[in-house]
Coordinates of C-alpha atoms in Angstrom, one line a residue:
Chain A
M24 CA 84.6 85.0 96.6
P25 CA 86.0 86.7 99.7
P26 CA 89.5 88.2 100.1
R27 CA 92.3 86.6 102.0
Y28 CA 91.9 85.3 105.5
G29 CA 94.3 85.2 108.4
K30 CA 96.2 81.9 109.0
L31 CA 97.0 82.1 112.7
D32 CA 97.8 78.8 114.3
L33 CA 95.1 79.0 116.8
A34 CA 96.1 76.0 118.9
A35 CA 99.5 77.4 119.4
W36 CA 98.3 80.9 120.3
A37 CA 95.6 79.5 122.6
K38 CA 98.3 78.4 125.1
S39 CA 99.0 82.0 126.0
A40 CA 95.4 83.3 125.9
P41 CA 94.3 85.0 129.1
A42 CA 91.1 84.0 130.9
I43 CA 88.3 86.5 130.7
N44 CA 85.6 86.7 133.3
G45 CA 82.6 86.8 131.0
Y46 CA 81.6 89.9 129.1
K47 CA 79.8 92.1 131.7
T48 CA 82.7 94.5 132.2
E49 CA 81.9 98.0 133.5
P50 CA 83.8 100.8 131.7
W51 CA 87.0 102.3 133.1
I52 CA 87.5 106.0 132.6
L53 CA 91.3 106.8 132.4
K54 CA 92.1 110.5 132.5
G55 CA 95.2 112.1 131.0
A56 CA 96.6 109.1 129.1
R57 CA 99.7 109.7 127.0
I58 CA 99.6 107.5 123.9
V59 CA 102.3 106.9 121.3
T60 CA 101.4 104.9 118.3
L61 CA 103.6 103.9 115.3
N62 CA 102.2 102.5 112.1
M63 CA 104.6 100.5 110.0
E64 CA 103.8 98.4 106.9
I65 CA 104.9 94.8 107.2
D66 CA 105.7 92.1 104.7
D67 CA 102.3 90.7 103.7
D68 CA 102.7 87.0 103.2
P69 CA 104.3 85.9 106.5
A70 CA 102.0 88.4 108.4
D71 CA 99.0 86.5 107.3
N72 CA 100.2 83.9 109.9
L73 CA 99.6 86.5 112.6
L74 CA 95.9 87.0 112.0
P75 CA 93.2 84.7 113.1
A76 CA 90.8 83.3 110.4
T77 CA 88.2 85.7 111.7
M78 CA 90.1 88.5 110.1
H79 CA 91.2 89.6 106.6
P80 CA 94.6 91.3 106.2
S81 CA 94.4 94.9 105.2
I82 CA 95.9 95.8 101.8
P83 CA 98.8 96.4 102.6
E84 CA 99.2 94.9 106.1
Y85 CA 100.6 97.0 108.8
A86 CA 101.6 96.7 112.4
T87 CA 100.8 99.2 115.1
F88 CA 103.0 99.7 118.1
C89 CA 101.0 101.4 120.9
V90 CA 102.7 102.5 124.1
T91 CA 100.4 104.2 126.7
N92 CA 101.0 105.7 130.1
Y93 CA 97.9 106.0 132.2
P94 CA 98.7 108.2 135.2
D95 CA 95.5 107.3 137.0
S96 CA 93.3 104.2 137.0
P97 CA 91.2 102.3 139.5
V98 CA 94.3 100.2 140.2
G99 CA 96.8 103.0 140.2
P100 CA 99.1 104.3 137.4
F101 CA 100.3 101.9 134.8
S102 CA 101.9 101.8 131.4
I103 CA 101.4 99.3 128.6
A104 CA 103.2 98.5 125.4
E105 CA 101.5 96.4 122.7
L106 CA 102.0 95.2 119.2
R107 CA 99.0 94.8 116.9
V108 CA 98.6 93.5 113.3
S109 CA 96.1 95.3 111.2
G110 CA 93.2 93.6 109.6
R111 CA 89.5 93.6 109.0
T112 CA 86.7 91.8 110.7
G113 CA 84.3 91.8 107.8
V114 CA 84.4 95.4 106.6
R115 CA 85.7 96.9 109.9
P116 CA 89.3 97.9 110.5
R117 CA 90.7 96.1 113.5
G118 CA 94.1 95.4 115.1
F119 CA 94.9 91.9 116.4
V120 CA 97.0 92.3 119.6
L121 CA 99.9 89.9 119.6
R122 CA 101.1 90.7 123.1
S123 CA 101.1 93.5 125.7
F124 CA 103.7 94.3 128.3
C125 CA 102.4 96.0 131.4
D126 CA 104.2 97.4 134.5
N127 CA 101.4 97.1 137.1
E128 CA 100.5 93.7 138.2
N129 CA 97.0 94.7 139.4
A130 CA 96.3 96.5 136.1
R131 CA 97.6 93.5 134.2
R132 CA 95.3 91.1 136.0
E133 CA 92.3 93.4 135.5
L134 CA 92.9 94.2 131.9
A135 CA 93.1 90.5 131.2
A136 CA 90.1 89.4 133.2
R137 CA 87.9 92.3 132.0
W138 CA 88.9 92.9 128.4
G139 CA 91.1 89.9 127.5
Y140 CA 94.3 91.9 127.1
P141 CA 97.1 89.4 126.3
T142 CA 99.4 90.9 128.9
V143 CA 102.7 89.8 130.4
A144 CA 104.7 91.6 133.1
G145 CA 107.2 94.1 131.9
E146 CA 108.7 97.6 132.4
V147 CA 107.3 100.3 130.1
K148 CA 108.6 103.9 129.9
L149 CA 107.8 107.0 127.8
S150 CA 110.4 109.7 127.4
I151 CA 109.1 113.0 126.1
R152 CA 111.9 115.1 124.5
H153 CA 111.8 118.3 122.5
D154 CA 112.2 116.6 119.2
R155 CA 110.9 113.1 119.8
V156 CA 109.0 110.8 122.0
V157 CA 110.7 107.6 122.9
A158 CA 109.1 104.5 124.1
H159 CA 110.8 101.5 125.8
A160 CA 109.6 98.2 127.0
S161 CA 111.5 95.4 128.6
A162 CA 110.8 92.1 130.3
G163 CA 113.0 90.5 132.9
G164 CA 115.5 93.2 132.4
K165 CA 115.8 92.5 128.7
P166 CA 114.6 95.1 126.2
V167 CA 111.9 94.0 123.9
L168 CA 110.9 97.3 122.2
E169 CA 112.4 100.6 121.6
C170 CA 110.7 103.0 119.2
E171 CA 110.2 106.7 118.7
L172 CA 108.2 109.4 117.1
L173 CA 110.5 111.9 115.4
D174 CA 109.9 115.5 114.3
R175 CA 107.0 116.3 116.5
D176 CA 104.3 118.3 114.7
V177 CA 101.1 119.5 116.2
I178 CA 97.9 118.3 114.5
S179 CA 94.2 118.1 115.6
G180 CA 92.9 115.1 117.5
G181 CA 90.1 115.1 115.0
D182 CA 92.6 114.0 112.4
I183 CA 93.4 110.8 114.3
Q184 CA 91.5 107.5 113.9
Y185 CA 92.5 104.8 116.4
I186 CA 91.5 101.3 115.4
A187 CA 89.7 99.0 117.8
S188 CA 91.7 96.0 119.0
M189 CA 90.9 92.3 119.0
H190 CA 92.1 90.1 121.9
L191 CA 92.3 86.3 121.8
A192 CA 91.0 85.1 125.2
R193 CA 89.5 82.1 126.9
N194 CA 86.1 82.6 128.5
H195 CA 86.5 81.6 132.2
D196 CA 82.9 80.4 132.4
D197 CA 82.7 78.0 129.5
G198 CA 86.4 77.6 128.5
K199 CA 85.8 78.7 124.9
L200 CA 88.3 80.7 122.9
V201 CA 86.9 84.1 121.8
L202 CA 88.2 87.1 120.0
V203 CA 87.1 90.1 122.1
Q204 CA 86.7 93.5 120.5
V205 CA 87.8 96.4 122.6
D206 CA 87.0 99.8 121.2
P207 CA 88.0 102.6 123.6
E208 CA 86.7 106.1 123.2
F209 CA 89.1 109.0 123.2
T210 CA 88.7 112.6 124.1
F211 CA 91.9 114.3 122.9
S212 CA 93.4 117.3 124.6
K213 CA 96.6 117.3 122.5
A214 CA 97.8 115.5 119.3
E215 CA 101.0 115.4 117.3
R216 CA 102.1 113.6 114.2
G217 CA 105.7 112.5 113.4
K218 CA 107.8 109.9 111.7
P219 CA 108.0 106.4 113.1
R220 CA 111.2 104.7 113.9
V221 CA 111.6 101.3 115.4
I222 CA 115.1 101.0 117.0
L223 CA 114.7 97.6 118.7
L224 CA 112.1 94.9 118.4
D225 CA 112.3 91.4 120.0
N226 CA 109.9 89.6 117.6
D227 CA 109.9 86.5 119.8
A228 CA 108.9 88.4 122.9
F229 CA 105.8 89.6 121.1
G230 CA 105.2 86.1 119.7
A231 CA 105.7 87.2 116.2
G232 CA 108.8 85.2 115.3
A233 CA 109.8 85.3 111.7
N234 CA 106.3 86.3 110.6
L235 CA 106.7 90.0 111.3
R236 CA 109.1 91.9 109.0
L237 CA 108.9 95.6 109.2
A238 CA 108.8 97.4 105.9
N239 CA 107.6 100.9 104.9
P240 CA 107.1 103.3 107.7
I241 CA 103.7 105.1 107.7
S242 CA 103.2 107.5 110.5
A243 CA 103.4 108.0 114.3
T244 CA 101.2 110.0 116.6
F245 CA 101.5 111.2 120.2
T246 CA 98.4 112.2 122.0
T247 CA 97.1 113.1 125.4
A248 CA 93.6 111.9 125.9
D249 CA 90.9 110.8 128.3
V250 CA 90.3 107.2 127.5
T251 CA 87.2 105.2 128.2
L252 CA 87.7 101.4 128.2
P253 CA 84.1 100.5 127.4
K254 CA 81.8 97.6 127.9
I255 CA 82.6 94.7 125.6
R256 CA 80.2 95.0 122.7
Y257 CA 81.2 92.2 120.3
I258 CA 83.0 88.9 120.5
C259 CA 83.9 86.7 117.5
N260 CA 84.5 83.0 117.1
P261 CA 88.2 82.9 116.2
E262 CA 87.8 80.0 113.9
L263 CA 85.1 81.6 111.7
P264 CA 85.0 84.7 109.4
A265 CA 83.6 87.7 111.3
M266 CA 80.6 87.8 109.0
Q267 CA 79.6 84.4 110.3
G268 CA 80.9 84.2 113.8
T269 CA 80.3 87.6 115.5
T270 CA 78.1 87.9 118.6
K271 CA 76.8 91.2 120.1
V272 CA 77.1 91.0 123.9
A273 CA 76.2 94.6 125.0
A274 CA 74.5 97.6 123.5
Chain B
M214 CA 69.0 113.0 82.8
K215 CA 71.6 110.7 81.2
F216 CA 73.0 107.3 82.1
G217 CA 76.5 106.0 81.9
L218 CA 78.7 103.1 82.9
F219 CA 81.4 103.3 85.5
Y220 CA 84.2 100.7 85.6
E221 CA 86.5 99.8 88.5
I222 CA 87.3 96.5 86.8
S223 CA 87.2 94.1 89.7
V224 CA 88.9 90.8 89.2
P225 CA 88.4 87.7 91.4
R226 CA 91.3 85.5 92.6
P227 CA 92.9 83.4 91.5
W228 CA 94.5 85.6 88.8
G229 CA 95.1 82.9 86.3
R230 CA 96.2 83.5 82.8
E231 CA 92.8 84.0 81.4
T232 CA 91.0 85.7 84.4
E233 CA 92.0 89.3 83.8
K234 CA 91.4 88.9 80.0
T235 CA 87.9 87.5 80.6
V236 CA 86.9 90.4 82.9
Y237 CA 88.3 93.0 80.4
D238 CA 86.5 91.2 77.5
N239 CA 83.2 91.2 79.5
C240 CA 83.5 94.9 80.2
L241 CA 84.1 95.7 76.6
E242 CA 81.1 93.6 75.5
Q243 CA 79.0 95.5 78.0
V244 CA 80.2 98.8 76.7
A245 CA 79.5 97.9 73.1
L246 CA 76.0 96.9 74.0
A247 CA 75.4 100.0 76.1
D248 CA 76.4 102.1 73.2
Q249 CA 73.7 100.5 71.0
L250 CA 71.2 100.8 73.9
G251 CA 71.7 104.6 74.2
F252 CA 73.8 104.9 77.3
D253 CA 75.6 108.2 77.2
S254 CA 79.1 107.5 78.5
V255 CA 81.6 105.0 79.9
W256 CA 84.0 106.0 82.7
A257 CA 87.0 104.1 83.9
V258 CA 88.9 104.8 87.1
E259 CA 92.7 104.9 87.7
H260 CA 93.7 102.7 90.6
H261 CA 96.9 100.9 91.5
F262 CA 97.7 98.0 93.7
L263 CA 94.0 97.5 94.8
E264 CA 94.0 93.8 94.4
E265 CA 90.7 92.3 93.5
Y266 CA 88.9 95.6 94.0
S267 CA 90.2 97.4 90.9
H268 CA 92.6 96.1 88.2
C269 CA 92.4 99.3 86.2
P270 CA 95.7 101.1 86.4
A271 CA 95.7 102.2 82.7
P272 CA 92.2 103.5 82.0
E273 CA 93.3 105.4 78.9
L274 CA 94.0 102.0 77.2
F275 CA 90.7 100.5 78.2
L276 CA 88.9 103.7 77.1
T277 CA 90.7 103.7 73.8
A278 CA 89.4 100.2 73.2
C279 CA 85.9 101.4 74.3
A280 CA 86.2 104.3 71.8
M281 CA 87.0 101.8 69.1
K282 CA 84.0 99.6 69.9
T283 CA 81.5 102.4 70.2
K284 CA 80.1 105.2 68.0
K285 CA 78.3 107.6 70.3
M286 CA 79.2 107.0 73.9
R287 CA 81.5 109.5 75.5
V288 CA 84.6 108.1 77.2
G289 CA 85.4 109.4 80.7
H290 CA 88.8 109.3 82.2
G291 CA 87.4 109.1 85.7
I292 CA 89.7 109.9 87.3
I293 CA 93.2 110.7 86.4
V294 CA 95.3 110.9 89.6
C295 CA 96.7 114.4 89.6
V296 CA 99.7 113.7 91.8
P297 CA 103.1 114.0 90.1
E298 CA 104.4 110.7 91.5
F299 CA 101.6 109.0 89.6
N300 CA 101.3 111.1 86.4
H301 CA 103.4 113.8 85.0
P302 CA 101.2 116.7 83.8
I303 CA 102.7 116.8 80.4
K304 CA 101.9 113.1 79.9
I305 CA 98.3 113.7 81.0
A306 CA 97.9 116.5 78.5
E307 CA 99.4 114.4 75.7
R308 CA 97.6 111.2 76.3
T309 CA 94.2 112.8 76.8
A310 CA 94.7 114.7 73.6
V311 CA 95.4 111.5 71.8
L312 CA 92.4 109.7 73.3
D313 CA 90.2 112.7 72.4
I314 CA 91.4 112.4 68.8
L315 CA 91.0 108.7 68.6
S316 CA 87.5 108.9 70.0
G317 CA 86.5 111.7 67.6
G318 CA 86.1 114.2 70.4
R319 CA 84.2 112.1 72.9
L320 CA 86.6 112.5 75.9
D321 CA 85.6 113.8 79.3
V322 CA 88.5 114.3 81.8
G323 CA 88.0 113.5 85.4
T324 CA 90.6 114.6 87.9
G325 CA 91.3 113.6 91.5
R326 CA 94.0 112.7 94.0
S327 CA 93.5 109.2 95.4
A328 CA 92.1 108.2 98.7
T329 CA 94.1 105.3 99.9
W330 CA 97.4 104.9 101.6
T331 CA 97.7 101.7 99.5
E332 CA 98.2 103.8 96.4
L333 CA 99.8 107.0 97.7
A334 CA 102.5 105.2 99.6
G335 CA 103.0 102.8 96.6
F336 CA 104.1 105.8 94.6
R337 CA 105.9 107.5 97.6
A338 CA 103.4 110.4 97.4
S339 CA 102.7 112.5 100.5
P340 CA 99.0 112.7 101.5
D341 CA 99.6 116.2 102.7
E342 CA 100.4 117.4 99.2
T343 CA 97.7 115.8 97.0
K344 CA 95.1 118.6 97.2
K345 CA 97.7 121.2 96.3
T346 CA 99.1 119.2 93.4
W347 CA 95.6 118.5 92.1
D348 CA 94.8 122.2 92.1
E349 CA 98.0 123.0 90.3
F350 CA 97.4 120.3 87.6
V351 CA 93.9 121.4 86.8
H352 CA 94.9 125.0 86.3
C353 CA 97.7 123.9 83.9
L354 CA 95.8 121.3 81.8
P355 CA 93.5 123.6 79.8
K356 CA 96.5 125.8 79.0
M357 CA 98.6 122.9 77.9
W358 CA 95.7 121.8 75.6
T359 CA 95.0 125.3 74.2
Q360 CA 98.2 127.4 74.2
E361 CA 100.5 126.9 71.2
R362 CA 103.5 127.2 73.5
F363 CA 103.5 126.5 77.2
S364 CA 105.9 127.0 80.0
Y365 CA 105.4 126.7 83.7
Q366 CA 107.1 127.3 87.0
G367 CA 105.1 126.0 89.9
R368 CA 105.1 124.5 93.3
S369 CA 105.2 120.8 92.4
W370 CA 106.4 120.9 88.8
S371 CA 107.8 123.1 86.1
M372 CA 108.8 123.0 82.5
P373 CA 110.5 125.3 80.0
Q374 CA 108.6 126.6 77.0
R375 CA 107.6 123.8 74.6
T376 CA 104.8 123.0 72.2
I377 CA 102.7 120.2 73.7
V378 CA 101.3 118.2 70.8
P379 CA 98.8 117.0 69.7
K380 CA 96.0 119.2 70.8
P381 CA 92.6 117.7 71.6
Y382 CA 90.0 117.2 68.9
Q383 CA 87.3 119.0 70.9
K384 CA 87.6 122.8 70.9
P385 CA 88.4 124.5 73.0
H386 CA 89.2 121.3 75.0
P387 CA 87.4 118.3 76.7
P388 CA 85.2 119.0 79.6
L389 CA 86.8 118.8 83.0
W390 CA 85.5 117.1 86.1
V391 CA 86.4 116.7 89.7
A392 CA 85.9 113.4 91.7
V393 CA 83.8 114.3 94.7
T394 CA 84.2 112.0 97.6
S395 CA 85.3 114.0 100.7
P396 CA 82.7 116.4 102.0
G397 CA 83.3 119.9 100.6
T398 CA 85.0 118.8 97.4
E399 CA 81.9 119.8 95.4
I400 CA 82.9 123.3 96.4
D401 CA 86.3 122.8 94.9
A402 CA 84.7 121.7 91.7
A403 CA 82.2 124.6 91.6
D404 CA 84.9 127.2 92.4
R405 CA 86.9 126.1 89.4
G406 CA 83.9 125.7 87.0
M407 CA 84.4 122.0 86.8
G408 CA 81.8 119.2 86.7
S409 CA 81.0 117.3 89.9
L410 CA 81.8 113.7 89.4
G411 CA 80.2 112.1 92.4
L412 CA 81.8 108.9 93.5
T413 CA 79.8 108.2 96.7
F414 CA 76.5 106.6 97.1
G415 CA 75.0 109.2 99.5
G416 CA 71.3 109.3 100.2
F417 CA 69.1 111.8 98.5
A418 CA 69.1 114.4 101.3
E419 CA 72.9 114.5 101.5
Q420 CA 73.2 114.7 97.7
E421 CA 70.6 117.3 97.3
E422 CA 72.4 119.5 99.7
K423 CA 75.7 119.0 97.8
V424 CA 74.0 119.8 94.4
K425 CA 72.5 123.0 95.8
R426 CA 75.8 124.1 97.2
Y427 CA 77.6 123.3 93.9
R428 CA 75.1 125.1 91.7
K429 CA 75.1 128.2 93.9
I430 CA 78.9 128.5 94.0
I431 CA 79.5 127.7 90.3
R432 CA 77.6 130.9 89.4
D433 CA 80.5 133.0 90.6
C434 CA 83.3 130.6 89.7
T435 CA 86.6 131.3 88.1
P436 CA 86.9 128.6 85.6
V437 CA 90.2 126.8 85.2
G438 CA 89.4 126.1 81.5
E439 CA 87.9 128.0 78.6
F440 CA 84.4 127.2 79.6
V441 CA 82.3 126.2 82.6
N442 CA 81.2 122.6 82.8
E443 CA 78.2 122.8 85.1
A444 CA 77.2 119.2 85.5
V445 CA 76.5 116.8 88.3
S446 CA 77.0 113.1 88.0
T447 CA 76.5 110.5 90.7
V448 CA 77.5 106.9 90.7
N449 CA 75.3 103.9 91.4
F450 CA 75.0 100.1 91.1
L451 CA 72.7 98.6 88.5
Y452 CA 71.0 95.3 88.5
C453 CA 67.6 95.3 86.8
H454 CA 65.4 92.2 86.6
E455 CA 61.7 91.7 85.9
D456 CA 61.2 90.1 89.3
E457 CA 61.8 92.6 92.1
A458 CA 62.9 90.1 94.6
E459 CA 65.4 88.5 92.2
G460 CA 66.7 92.0 91.2
V461 CA 67.2 93.0 94.8
K462 CA 68.8 89.7 95.8
I463 CA 71.4 89.7 93.1
G464 CA 71.8 93.5 93.4
R465 CA 72.6 93.2 97.1
R466 CA 75.1 90.5 96.4
L467 CA 76.8 92.9 93.9
T468 CA 76.8 95.9 96.3
G469 CA 77.9 93.7 99.2
T470 CA 80.8 92.2 97.3
F471 CA 82.0 95.6 96.1
N472 CA 81.8 97.1 99.6
Y473 CA 83.5 94.1 101.2
L474 CA 86.4 94.5 98.8
A475 CA 86.6 98.2 99.3
A476 CA 86.9 97.8 103.0
Q477 CA 90.0 95.7 102.8
L478 CA 92.0 98.6 101.4
L479 CA 93.9 101.0 103.6
S480 CA 92.3 104.5 103.6
V481 CA 94.7 107.4 104.2
R482 CA 92.9 108.4 107.3
E483 CA 93.3 105.0 108.9
A484 CA 97.0 105.0 108.6
Y485 CA 98.2 108.6 108.2
P486 CA 96.5 111.5 110.0
S487 CA 96.3 114.5 107.7
K488 CA 94.2 117.6 107.4
S489 CA 94.2 116.9 103.7
Y490 CA 92.0 113.9 104.3
P491 CA 89.4 115.0 106.9
S492 CA 87.0 112.2 106.2
L493 CA 87.2 108.5 105.7
G494 CA 86.6 109.1 102.1
L495 CA 85.0 106.9 99.5
L496 CA 85.0 103.6 101.2
P497 CA 83.0 104.1 104.3
S498 CA 80.5 106.1 102.3
L499 CA 80.1 103.2 100.0
R500 CA 79.5 100.8 102.8
Q501 CA 77.0 103.0 104.7
E502 CA 74.9 104.1 101.8
A503 CA 74.9 101.1 99.6
S504 CA 74.6 98.5 102.3
G505 CA 72.0 100.2 104.4
P506 CA 68.9 98.5 105.7
G507 CA 66.9 99.2 102.6
D508 CA 63.2 99.8 102.0
A509 CA 60.4 97.3 101.9
S510 CA 62.0 95.6 98.9
G511 CA 65.3 95.2 100.8
A512 CA 67.1 97.6 98.5
P513 CA 69.0 100.6 100.0
E514 CA 67.8 104.1 99.3
G515 CA 68.7 105.3 95.8
I516 CA 70.4 102.2 94.7
A517 CA 69.3 101.0 91.2
I518 CA 68.6 97.4 92.0
G519 CA 65.3 95.6 91.7
N520 CA 62.7 95.6 89.0
P521 CA 62.3 98.4 86.4
A522 CA 59.4 100.1 88.4
R523 CA 61.5 100.4 91.5
I524 CA 64.6 101.6 89.7
L525 CA 62.5 104.1 87.8
R526 CA 61.3 105.6 91.0
E527 CA 64.8 105.9 92.4
M528 CA 66.1 107.5 89.2
K529 CA 63.3 110.0 89.2
K530 CA 64.4 111.0 92.7
W531 CA 68.0 111.4 91.6
E532 CA 66.7 113.6 88.8
A533 CA 64.6 115.6 91.3
V534 CA 67.6 116.3 93.6
G535 CA 69.4 117.8 90.6
C536 CA 71.6 115.1 89.2
D537 CA 72.3 115.4 85.5
R538 CA 73.7 111.9 85.1
V539 CA 73.9 108.6 86.8
N540 CA 76.9 106.3 86.1
F541 CA 76.4 102.6 86.9
L542 CA 78.7 99.9 88.3
L543 CA 77.6 96.6 86.8
N544 CA 79.7 94.0 88.6
A545 CA 82.3 93.2 91.2
L546 CA 84.4 90.0 91.2
E547 CA 82.1 88.8 88.4
T548 CA 79.5 88.2 91.0
V549 CA 76.8 88.7 88.4
P550 CA 77.1 86.3 85.4
Q551 CA 77.9 88.2 82.2
Q552 CA 74.6 87.2 80.5
K553 CA 72.6 88.6 83.4
V554 CA 74.6 91.9 83.2
L555 CA 73.7 92.2 79.6
D556 CA 70.1 91.3 80.2
S557 CA 70.0 93.9 83.0
L558 CA 71.3 96.6 80.7
R559 CA 68.7 95.7 78.0
L560 CA 65.9 95.8 80.5
F561 CA 67.0 99.1 82.0
A562 CA 67.3 100.6 78.5
K563 CA 63.9 99.3 77.5
E564 CA 61.8 100.1 80.6
V565 CA 63.6 102.9 82.4
M566 CA 65.6 105.1 80.1
P567 CA 62.7 106.2 77.9
H568 CA 61.2 107.9 80.9
F569 CA 64.0 110.5 80.9
Q570 CA 64.5 113.4 78.7
G571 CA 68.0 113.5 77.5
A572 CA 68.5 109.8 77.6
S573 CA 69.0 108.6 74.1
E574 CA 65.9 108.5 71.9
S575 CA 67.2 105.4 70.4
A576 CA 67.2 103.6 73.7
S577 CA 63.8 102.0 73.3
A578 CA 64.2 100.9 69.8
A579 CA 67.6 99.4 70.3
A580 CA 66.4 97.5 73.3
G581 CA 63.6 95.9 71.3
G582 CA 60.9 98.6 71.7
R583 CA 58.4 98.9 74.5

């Protein structure tokens, strides 16, 4: 008897799924990225509604806020803010991305078409201060996220484990909905740990509605890293458990 | 080489009125049989909040019941979480002493610090502190058991002078063990003269390296207790069946279920970066080693599933790499029906145990002879 499964209303979420151009994406190497992540436990029962049936909730469930500034990319500098809900595909830790806000239209288009990022247009900003790192995201002039890492403390990049993300997308070629696994590689040049604090969160802007209730804070990290957005390696059928519905698409 | 049982006490959903009781009753029935068959020990973990994976937050109670149902088996508290938010050191000293008395001096005390954010955060314990508090606890425990009066002023806890009673039945005190999951913890065990209670399913090569390192370092140890407990245990799954294919098939279902459950938990490292937890800990090791591709039979290296001949070969390899004891997990989510678990124990005792010196001489007779 397996553990709990996600209960995401797939039909409702499919309306905002981006179109992905197949799975033959070439990697992007993004140098000098500055990444802030906050992990916060969330109320388990409603959060099950934010995971597709492919995934199991982790015990306990948690949300990851990830705000990244890429100073250089094939389409110019960009920043992105996203909200993930933690889970497992089979036995692997993964984060299901509810929505991303991105401040560069070309990047937004490429991220969606190549890796299935569920992006919408927004303004994203990182402020590095002596005692904290603050991240802001807004859309249409309205703030949707303000969060911060407090009490900056240097650690080793080797202590950090980032979790691969899962993006719900529609394959442009055959029109099928898929969950795309994106597992970037990181080469850290700097890493810090601190306390997470969410100052403002517009649940509806991220599509979470009443299903996401922040609970126990876990940790926050701030890193500088070279990031490789790799070839897509796995896709899942969003209606089936990962053990039954996973397809390998690249070595 | 000796053989024991190891309980996480995994309970399937839905947790109806009788479900938990049935699982506990099944475990106790297995323990009673294992005692008759000549198994050496029964260990029970301490876990909290790990739904389905482990419903064993009060192992001292389960072990007390085990002690009442058995005559010879040792009872292993494996492990007590040595973190003050979980267990006060005075309470550990007191309740282990009582369990040692009730079991007639059959207690082994395993120590450790928890590997999941699920548990540590549940008790509001900091992952950065657990290695330090564990070290402090294991230095205090033997003194609390043996000194008539004890006082302490330390980093994570303190107490004025008092007489901690009762004292354990075993003299000078029960053997002490350390749970070894993260790489390098076997060195912590050896440095302190404590037994290495392996909780990962590592392959032979990795384990042999660990055992060598442990035995080399323990020669120059500074024991925390009154004596050195030089002993190496490892943990394994057991499903023994006359038919190899059937044994492997059901055994793999057992290992797969266990690992699947373990993976749903939140390891410290996934959520909270800390130097104190440099590796992913127990759970990924379980997955990698116990779910590997397997040999020609389909069973992963070193895992005690299959027919008696295969299991005997694997156990002989564990003996050759220097393990003194193998403790077996028998079930997960009741995947294996109780009667099959009992039959598996009998078959193992009859066909495998007699090939090992140190395993009970009564094993063969109790299992119906060879």
